[in-house]
Short mmCIF file of C-alpha atoms in Angstrom, two decimals:
data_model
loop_
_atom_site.label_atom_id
_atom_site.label_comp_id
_atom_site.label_asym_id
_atom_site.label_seq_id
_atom_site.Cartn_x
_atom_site.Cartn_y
_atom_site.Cartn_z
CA UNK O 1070 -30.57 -17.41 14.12
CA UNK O 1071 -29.75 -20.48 12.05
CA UNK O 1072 -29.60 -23.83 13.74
CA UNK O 1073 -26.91 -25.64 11.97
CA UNK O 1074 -24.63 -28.78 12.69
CA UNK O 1075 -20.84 -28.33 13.17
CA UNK O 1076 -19.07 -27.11 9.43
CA UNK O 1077 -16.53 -29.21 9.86
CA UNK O 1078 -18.87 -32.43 11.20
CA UNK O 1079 -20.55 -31.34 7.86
CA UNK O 1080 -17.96 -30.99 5.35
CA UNK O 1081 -16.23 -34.71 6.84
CA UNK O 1082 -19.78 -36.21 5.89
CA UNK O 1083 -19.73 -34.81 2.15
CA UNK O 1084 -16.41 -35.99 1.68
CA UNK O 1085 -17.12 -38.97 2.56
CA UNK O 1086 -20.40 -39.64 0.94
CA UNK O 1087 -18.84 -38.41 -2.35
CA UNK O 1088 -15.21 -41.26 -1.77
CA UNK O 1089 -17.45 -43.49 -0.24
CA UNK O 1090 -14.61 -43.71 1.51
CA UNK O 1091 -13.48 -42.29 4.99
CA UNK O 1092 -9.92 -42.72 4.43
CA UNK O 1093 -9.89 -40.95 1.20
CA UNK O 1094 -12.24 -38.51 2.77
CA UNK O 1095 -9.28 -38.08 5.38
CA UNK O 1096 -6.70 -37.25 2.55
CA UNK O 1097 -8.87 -34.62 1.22
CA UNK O 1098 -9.46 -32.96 4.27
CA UNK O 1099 -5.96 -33.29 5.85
CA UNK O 1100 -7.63 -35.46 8.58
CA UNK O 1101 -6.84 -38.84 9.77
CA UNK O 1102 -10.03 -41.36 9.16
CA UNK O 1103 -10.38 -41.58 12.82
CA UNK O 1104 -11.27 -37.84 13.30
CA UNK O 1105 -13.57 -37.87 9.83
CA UNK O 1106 -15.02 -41.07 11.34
CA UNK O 1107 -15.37 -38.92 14.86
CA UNK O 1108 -17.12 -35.96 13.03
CA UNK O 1109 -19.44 -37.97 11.30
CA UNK O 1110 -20.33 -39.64 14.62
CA UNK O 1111 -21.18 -36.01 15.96
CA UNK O 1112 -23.47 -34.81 12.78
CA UNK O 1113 -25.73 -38.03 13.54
CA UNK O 1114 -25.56 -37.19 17.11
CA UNK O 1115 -27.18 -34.17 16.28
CA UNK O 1116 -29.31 -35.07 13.34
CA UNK O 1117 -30.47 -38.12 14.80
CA UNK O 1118 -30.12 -40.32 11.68
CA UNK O 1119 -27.38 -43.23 10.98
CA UNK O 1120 -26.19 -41.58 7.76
CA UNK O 1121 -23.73 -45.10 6.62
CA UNK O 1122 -23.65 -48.44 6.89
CA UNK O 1123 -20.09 -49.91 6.43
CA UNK O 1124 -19.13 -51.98 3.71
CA UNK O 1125 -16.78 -54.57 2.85
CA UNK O 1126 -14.55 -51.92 0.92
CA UNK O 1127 -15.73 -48.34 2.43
CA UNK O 1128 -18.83 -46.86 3.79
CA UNK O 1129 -22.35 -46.51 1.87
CA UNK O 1130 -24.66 -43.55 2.45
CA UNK O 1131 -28.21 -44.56 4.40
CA UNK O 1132 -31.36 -43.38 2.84
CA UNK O 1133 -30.93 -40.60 5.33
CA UNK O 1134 -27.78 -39.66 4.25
CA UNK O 1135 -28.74 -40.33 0.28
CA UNK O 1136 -31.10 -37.66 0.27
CA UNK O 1137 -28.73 -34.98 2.02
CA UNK O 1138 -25.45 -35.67 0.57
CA UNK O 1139 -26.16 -34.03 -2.89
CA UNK O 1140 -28.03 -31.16 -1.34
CA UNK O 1141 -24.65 -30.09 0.61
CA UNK O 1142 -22.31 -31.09 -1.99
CA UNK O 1143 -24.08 -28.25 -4.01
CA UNK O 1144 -24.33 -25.93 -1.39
CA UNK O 1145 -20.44 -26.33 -0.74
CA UNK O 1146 -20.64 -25.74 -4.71
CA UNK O 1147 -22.51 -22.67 -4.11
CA UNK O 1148 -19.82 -21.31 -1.83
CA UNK O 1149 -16.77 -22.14 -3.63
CA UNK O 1150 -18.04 -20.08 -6.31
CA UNK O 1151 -19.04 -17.46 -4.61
CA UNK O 1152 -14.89 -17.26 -2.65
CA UNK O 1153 -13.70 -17.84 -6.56
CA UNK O 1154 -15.51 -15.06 -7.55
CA UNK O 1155 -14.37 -12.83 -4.76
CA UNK O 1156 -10.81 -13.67 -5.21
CA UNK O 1157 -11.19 -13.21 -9.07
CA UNK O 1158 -12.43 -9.76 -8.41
CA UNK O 1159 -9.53 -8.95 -5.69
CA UNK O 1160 -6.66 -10.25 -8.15
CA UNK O 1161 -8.55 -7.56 -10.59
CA UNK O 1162 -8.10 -4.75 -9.14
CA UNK O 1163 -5.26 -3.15 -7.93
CA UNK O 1164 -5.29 -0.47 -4.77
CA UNK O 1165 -2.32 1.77 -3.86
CA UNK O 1166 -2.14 4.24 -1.47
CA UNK O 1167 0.07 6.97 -1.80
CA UNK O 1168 1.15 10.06 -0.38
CA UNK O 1169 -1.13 13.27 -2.11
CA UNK O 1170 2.65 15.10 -3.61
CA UNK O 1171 4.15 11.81 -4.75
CA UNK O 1172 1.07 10.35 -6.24
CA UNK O 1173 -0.21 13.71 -8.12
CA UNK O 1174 3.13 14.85 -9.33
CA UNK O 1175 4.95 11.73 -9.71
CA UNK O 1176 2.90 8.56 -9.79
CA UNK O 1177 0.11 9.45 -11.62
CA UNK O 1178 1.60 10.94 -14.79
CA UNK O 1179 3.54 7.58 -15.34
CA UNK O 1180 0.55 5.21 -14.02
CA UNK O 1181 -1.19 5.04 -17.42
CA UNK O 1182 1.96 3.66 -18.61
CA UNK O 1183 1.73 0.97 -16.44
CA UNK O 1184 -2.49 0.06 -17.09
CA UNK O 1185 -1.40 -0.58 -20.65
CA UNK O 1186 0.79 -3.28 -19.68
CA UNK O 1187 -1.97 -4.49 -17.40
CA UNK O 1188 -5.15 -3.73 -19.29
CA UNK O 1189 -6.99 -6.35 -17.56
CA UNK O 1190 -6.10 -4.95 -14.06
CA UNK O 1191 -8.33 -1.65 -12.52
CA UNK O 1192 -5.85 0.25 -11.03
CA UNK O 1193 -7.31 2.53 -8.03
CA UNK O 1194 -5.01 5.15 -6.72
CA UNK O 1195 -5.93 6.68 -3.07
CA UNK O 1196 -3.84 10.01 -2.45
CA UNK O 1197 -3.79 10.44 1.48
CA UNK O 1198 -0.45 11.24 3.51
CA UNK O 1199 -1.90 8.83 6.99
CA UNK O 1200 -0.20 5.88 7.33
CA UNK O 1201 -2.21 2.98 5.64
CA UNK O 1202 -3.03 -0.17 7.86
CA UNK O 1203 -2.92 -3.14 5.49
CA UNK O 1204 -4.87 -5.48 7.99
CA UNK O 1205 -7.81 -3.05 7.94
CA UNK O 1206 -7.59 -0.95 4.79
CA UNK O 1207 -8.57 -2.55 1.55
CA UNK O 1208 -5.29 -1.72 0.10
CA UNK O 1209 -2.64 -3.90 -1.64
CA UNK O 1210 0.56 -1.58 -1.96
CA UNK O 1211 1.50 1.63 -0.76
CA UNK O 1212 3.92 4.40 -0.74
CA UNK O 1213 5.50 5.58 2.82
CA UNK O 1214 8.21 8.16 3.30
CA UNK O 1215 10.13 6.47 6.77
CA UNK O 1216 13.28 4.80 6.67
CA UNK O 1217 12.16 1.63 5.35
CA UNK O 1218 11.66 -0.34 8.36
CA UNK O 1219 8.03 -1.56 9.03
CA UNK O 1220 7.31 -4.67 11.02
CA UNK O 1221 5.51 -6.91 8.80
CA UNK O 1222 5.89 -5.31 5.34
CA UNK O 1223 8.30 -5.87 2.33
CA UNK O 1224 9.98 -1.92 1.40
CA UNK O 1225 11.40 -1.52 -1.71
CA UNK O 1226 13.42 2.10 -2.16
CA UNK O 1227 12.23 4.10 -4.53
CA UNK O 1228 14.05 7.67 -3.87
CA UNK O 1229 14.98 9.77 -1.55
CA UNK O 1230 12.82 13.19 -0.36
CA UNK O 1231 14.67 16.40 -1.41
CA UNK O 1232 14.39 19.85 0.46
CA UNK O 1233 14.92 22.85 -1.25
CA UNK O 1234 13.89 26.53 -0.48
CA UNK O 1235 11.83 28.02 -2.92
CA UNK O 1236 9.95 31.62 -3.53
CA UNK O 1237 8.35 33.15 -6.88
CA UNK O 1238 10.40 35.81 -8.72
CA UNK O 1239 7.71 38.47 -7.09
CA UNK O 1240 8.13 37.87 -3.70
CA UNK O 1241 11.78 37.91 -3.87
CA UNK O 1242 11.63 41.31 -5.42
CA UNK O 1243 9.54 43.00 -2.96
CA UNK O 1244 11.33 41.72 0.07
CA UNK O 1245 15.40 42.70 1.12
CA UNK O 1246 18.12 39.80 -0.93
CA UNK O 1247 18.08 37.00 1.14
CA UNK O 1248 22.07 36.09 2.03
CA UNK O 1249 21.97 33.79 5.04
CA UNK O 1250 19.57 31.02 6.71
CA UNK O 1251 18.60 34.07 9.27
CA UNK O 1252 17.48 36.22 6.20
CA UNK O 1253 15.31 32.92 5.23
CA UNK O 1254 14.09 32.76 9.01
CA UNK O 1255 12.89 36.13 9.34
CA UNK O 1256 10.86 35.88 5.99
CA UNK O 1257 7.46 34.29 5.71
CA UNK O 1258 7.60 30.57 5.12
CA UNK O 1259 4.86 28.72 4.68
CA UNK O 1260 4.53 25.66 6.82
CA UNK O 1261 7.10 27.26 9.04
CA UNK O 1262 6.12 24.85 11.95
CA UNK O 1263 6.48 21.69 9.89
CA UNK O 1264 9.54 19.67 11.10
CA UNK O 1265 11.01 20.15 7.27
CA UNK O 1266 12.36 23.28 8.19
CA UNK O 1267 14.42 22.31 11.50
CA UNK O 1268 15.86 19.67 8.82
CA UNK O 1269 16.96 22.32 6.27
CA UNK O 1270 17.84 24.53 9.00
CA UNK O 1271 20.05 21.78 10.61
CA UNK O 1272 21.94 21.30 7.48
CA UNK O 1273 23.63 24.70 7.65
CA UNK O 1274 24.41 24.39 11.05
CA UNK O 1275 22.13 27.47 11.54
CA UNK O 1276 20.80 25.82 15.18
CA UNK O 1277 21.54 28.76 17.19
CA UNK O 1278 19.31 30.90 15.60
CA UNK O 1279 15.94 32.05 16.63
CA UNK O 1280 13.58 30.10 14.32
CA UNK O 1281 10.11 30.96 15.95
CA UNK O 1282 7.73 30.58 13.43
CA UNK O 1283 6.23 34.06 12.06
CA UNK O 1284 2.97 34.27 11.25
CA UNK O 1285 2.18 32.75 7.90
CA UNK O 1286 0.21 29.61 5.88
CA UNK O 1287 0.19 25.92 7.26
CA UNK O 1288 -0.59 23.69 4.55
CA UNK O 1289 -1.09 20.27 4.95
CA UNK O 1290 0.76 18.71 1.44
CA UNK O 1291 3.15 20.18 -1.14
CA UNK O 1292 0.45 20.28 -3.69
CA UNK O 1293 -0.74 23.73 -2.02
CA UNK O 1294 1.99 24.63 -0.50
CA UNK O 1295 3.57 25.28 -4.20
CA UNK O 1296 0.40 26.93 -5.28
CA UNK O 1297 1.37 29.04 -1.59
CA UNK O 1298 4.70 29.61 -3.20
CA UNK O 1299 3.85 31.09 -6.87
CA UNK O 1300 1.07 32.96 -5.09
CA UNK O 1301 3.56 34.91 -3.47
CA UNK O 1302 2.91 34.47 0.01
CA UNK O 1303 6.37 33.18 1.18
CA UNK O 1304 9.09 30.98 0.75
CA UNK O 1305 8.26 27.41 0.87
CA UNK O 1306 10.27 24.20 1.26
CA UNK O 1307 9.96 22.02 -1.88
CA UNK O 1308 11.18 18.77 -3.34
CA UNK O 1309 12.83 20.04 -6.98
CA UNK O 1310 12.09 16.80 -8.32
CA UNK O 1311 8.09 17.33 -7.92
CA UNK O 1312 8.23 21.12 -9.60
CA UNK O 1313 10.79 20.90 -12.32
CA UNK O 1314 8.81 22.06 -14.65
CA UNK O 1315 7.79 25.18 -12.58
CA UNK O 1316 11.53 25.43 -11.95
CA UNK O 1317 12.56 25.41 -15.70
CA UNK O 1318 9.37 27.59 -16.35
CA UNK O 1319 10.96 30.42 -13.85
CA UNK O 1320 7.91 30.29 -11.91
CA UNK O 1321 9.72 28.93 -8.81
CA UNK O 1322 13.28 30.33 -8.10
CA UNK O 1323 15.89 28.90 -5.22
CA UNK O 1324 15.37 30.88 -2.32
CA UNK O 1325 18.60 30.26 -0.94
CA UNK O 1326 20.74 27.22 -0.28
CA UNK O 1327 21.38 23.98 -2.01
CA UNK O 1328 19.01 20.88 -1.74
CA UNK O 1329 18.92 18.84 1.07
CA UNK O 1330 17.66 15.61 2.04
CA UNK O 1331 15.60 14.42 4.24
CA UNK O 1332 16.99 11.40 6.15
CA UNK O 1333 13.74 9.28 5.69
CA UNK O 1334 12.91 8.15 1.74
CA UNK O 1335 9.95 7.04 -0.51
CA UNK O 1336 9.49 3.66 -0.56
CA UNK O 1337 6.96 0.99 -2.10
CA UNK O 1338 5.74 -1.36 0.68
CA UNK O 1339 3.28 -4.63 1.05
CA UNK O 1340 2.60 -6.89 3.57
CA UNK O 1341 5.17 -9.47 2.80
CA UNK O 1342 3.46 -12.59 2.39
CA UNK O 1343 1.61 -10.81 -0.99
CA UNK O 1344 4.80 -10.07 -2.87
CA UNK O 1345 4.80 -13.19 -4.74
CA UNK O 1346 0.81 -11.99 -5.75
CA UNK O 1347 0.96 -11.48 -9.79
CA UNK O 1348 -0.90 -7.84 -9.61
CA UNK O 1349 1.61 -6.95 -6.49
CA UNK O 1350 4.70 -8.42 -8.40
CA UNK O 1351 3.82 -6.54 -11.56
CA UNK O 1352 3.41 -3.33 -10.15
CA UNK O 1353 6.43 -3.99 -7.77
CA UNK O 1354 8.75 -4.69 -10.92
CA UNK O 1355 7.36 -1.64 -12.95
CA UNK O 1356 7.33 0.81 -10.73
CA UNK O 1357 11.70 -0.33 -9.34
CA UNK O 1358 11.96 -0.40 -13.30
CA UNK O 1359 10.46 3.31 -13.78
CA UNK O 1360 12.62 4.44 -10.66
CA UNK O 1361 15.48 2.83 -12.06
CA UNK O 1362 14.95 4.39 -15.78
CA UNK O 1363 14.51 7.80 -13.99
CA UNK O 1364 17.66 7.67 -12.03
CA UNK O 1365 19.82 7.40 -15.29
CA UNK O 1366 18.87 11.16 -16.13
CA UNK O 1367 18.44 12.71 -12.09
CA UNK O 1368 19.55 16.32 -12.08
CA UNK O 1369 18.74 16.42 -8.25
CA UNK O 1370 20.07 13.29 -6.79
CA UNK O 1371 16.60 12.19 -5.64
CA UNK O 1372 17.32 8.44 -6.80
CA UNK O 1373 20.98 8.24 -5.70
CA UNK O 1374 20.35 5.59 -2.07
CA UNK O 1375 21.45 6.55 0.65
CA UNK O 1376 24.16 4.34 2.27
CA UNK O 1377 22.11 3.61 5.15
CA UNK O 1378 20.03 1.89 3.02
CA UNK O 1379 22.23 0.21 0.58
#
């Protein structure tokens, strides 16, 4: 256990021994001279030693206070250092945590882009679909799928989550033609208890019928769930936007229905007192700018806001 004087009865002495000067020791400190004079008064208290004298024009150190004044000055050196090099290394590296579909099928293939604009800046990327808490998690940005209201944060829209029904040529062939949202219902979906599905069902006014789940896969992220899909093992609610590829490739074919969209959106969010932060800014601007380029050539209408949130 260390035995130390009060910090701030400390740092009002080193001021002051280095002015020479308790008022100008005040102005540093945002003090008045009375309270460094007060603090001062408490650090001999408990040293024991007169540590000035006062002079016509200021204050000038005692032997006492000679001999300790440069040792702290260089241990406050020591430790403004050490908090320059910590916030040198935080303004280096950039953390964003992102849902596991949008980061692997739409934020990662573009993020490379946005290192070589940055090539100074480490850009870390955690895929995970819980809600990150910026006050514990070491985590500068994030992307949330809500309706853009969090206490606290800055949200910036970034598109809107799409629901189609999907299946693999195969599976449609071996089961009856699907021509109604009860034909879908009485298939095997996979994820059938996610809340998704009472969405897309909802949309064509199908609430009257008997959706109790039938036995099938619950998956926990649309990155399996499409691997679910192609395998074959039952139609699967996907956003178009993440699998166009697979879509133009023929290995994922509408189920039934059109797309539908979720009422809750992606969105980029930070605590709001770090959006002025340069590596939070430049991200911020890139990513609204890649959204924005993206939205010029949208087949779905994933980037077309909502008027909720216009």
């Amino acid at each position: 256990m260390r035995h130390l004087p009060s910090l701030a009865a400390v740092r009002a002495f080193e001021a002051a021994a280095r002015h020479g000067h308790f008022t100008r020791a005040a102005e540093e400190l945002g003090m008045t001279q009375a309270a460094v004079s007060y603090q001062v008064r408490l650090l001999e208290e408990r040293i024991g030693h007169k540590l000035f004298f006062r002079t016509g024009g200021g204050v000038k150190l005692t032997d006492v206070g000679a001999r300790i004044a440069p040792l702290l000055s260089g241990a406050f050196d020591t430790m403004e250092e050490a908090f320059r090099a910590v916030r040198q290394e935080t303004e280096s590296v950039l953390t964003i945590s992102c849902t596991v579909s949008f980061a692997s099928n739409w934020l990662a293939p573009r993020l490379g882009a946005f290192q070589v604009t940055r090539p100074s800046l480490a850009v870390r990327l955690q895929s995970q679909n819980h809600l990150v808490d910026f006050a514990r998690e070491d985590v500068d940005v994030a992307v949330r799928v809500g309706l853009g209201e969090w206490p606290g944060l800055a949200a910036h829209f970034i598109m809107r989550d799409a629901l189609r029904a999907y299946a693999c040529p195969t599976f449609l062939a071996a089961h009856p033609p699907i021509h109604s949202v009860d034909d879908v219902l009485r298939l095997p979906r996979i994820s059938a208890g996610d809340e998704w599905w009472s969405i897309w069902r909802s949309r064509f006014d199908a609430a009257h019928i008997d959706d109790r789940p039938v036995p099938g896969l619950r998956l926990d992220s649309q990155v399996m769930e499409v691997q679910a899909v192609m395998a074959g093992h039952g139609i699967g609610l996907l956003n178009p936007l993440f699998w166009a590829q697979d879509i133009a490739a023929g290995r994922l074919v509408p189920a039934f229905g059109e797309t539908v969209f979720d009422p809750r959106s992606y969105w980029l969010v930070h605590p709001a007192h770090t959006g002025t932060r340069p590596k939070v800014k430049a991200f911020r601007e890139w990513l609204l700018a890649e959204a924005a380029r993206e939205a010029a050539n949208d087949p779905f209408g994933n980037y077309e806001r909502p008027a909720a949130h216009a």
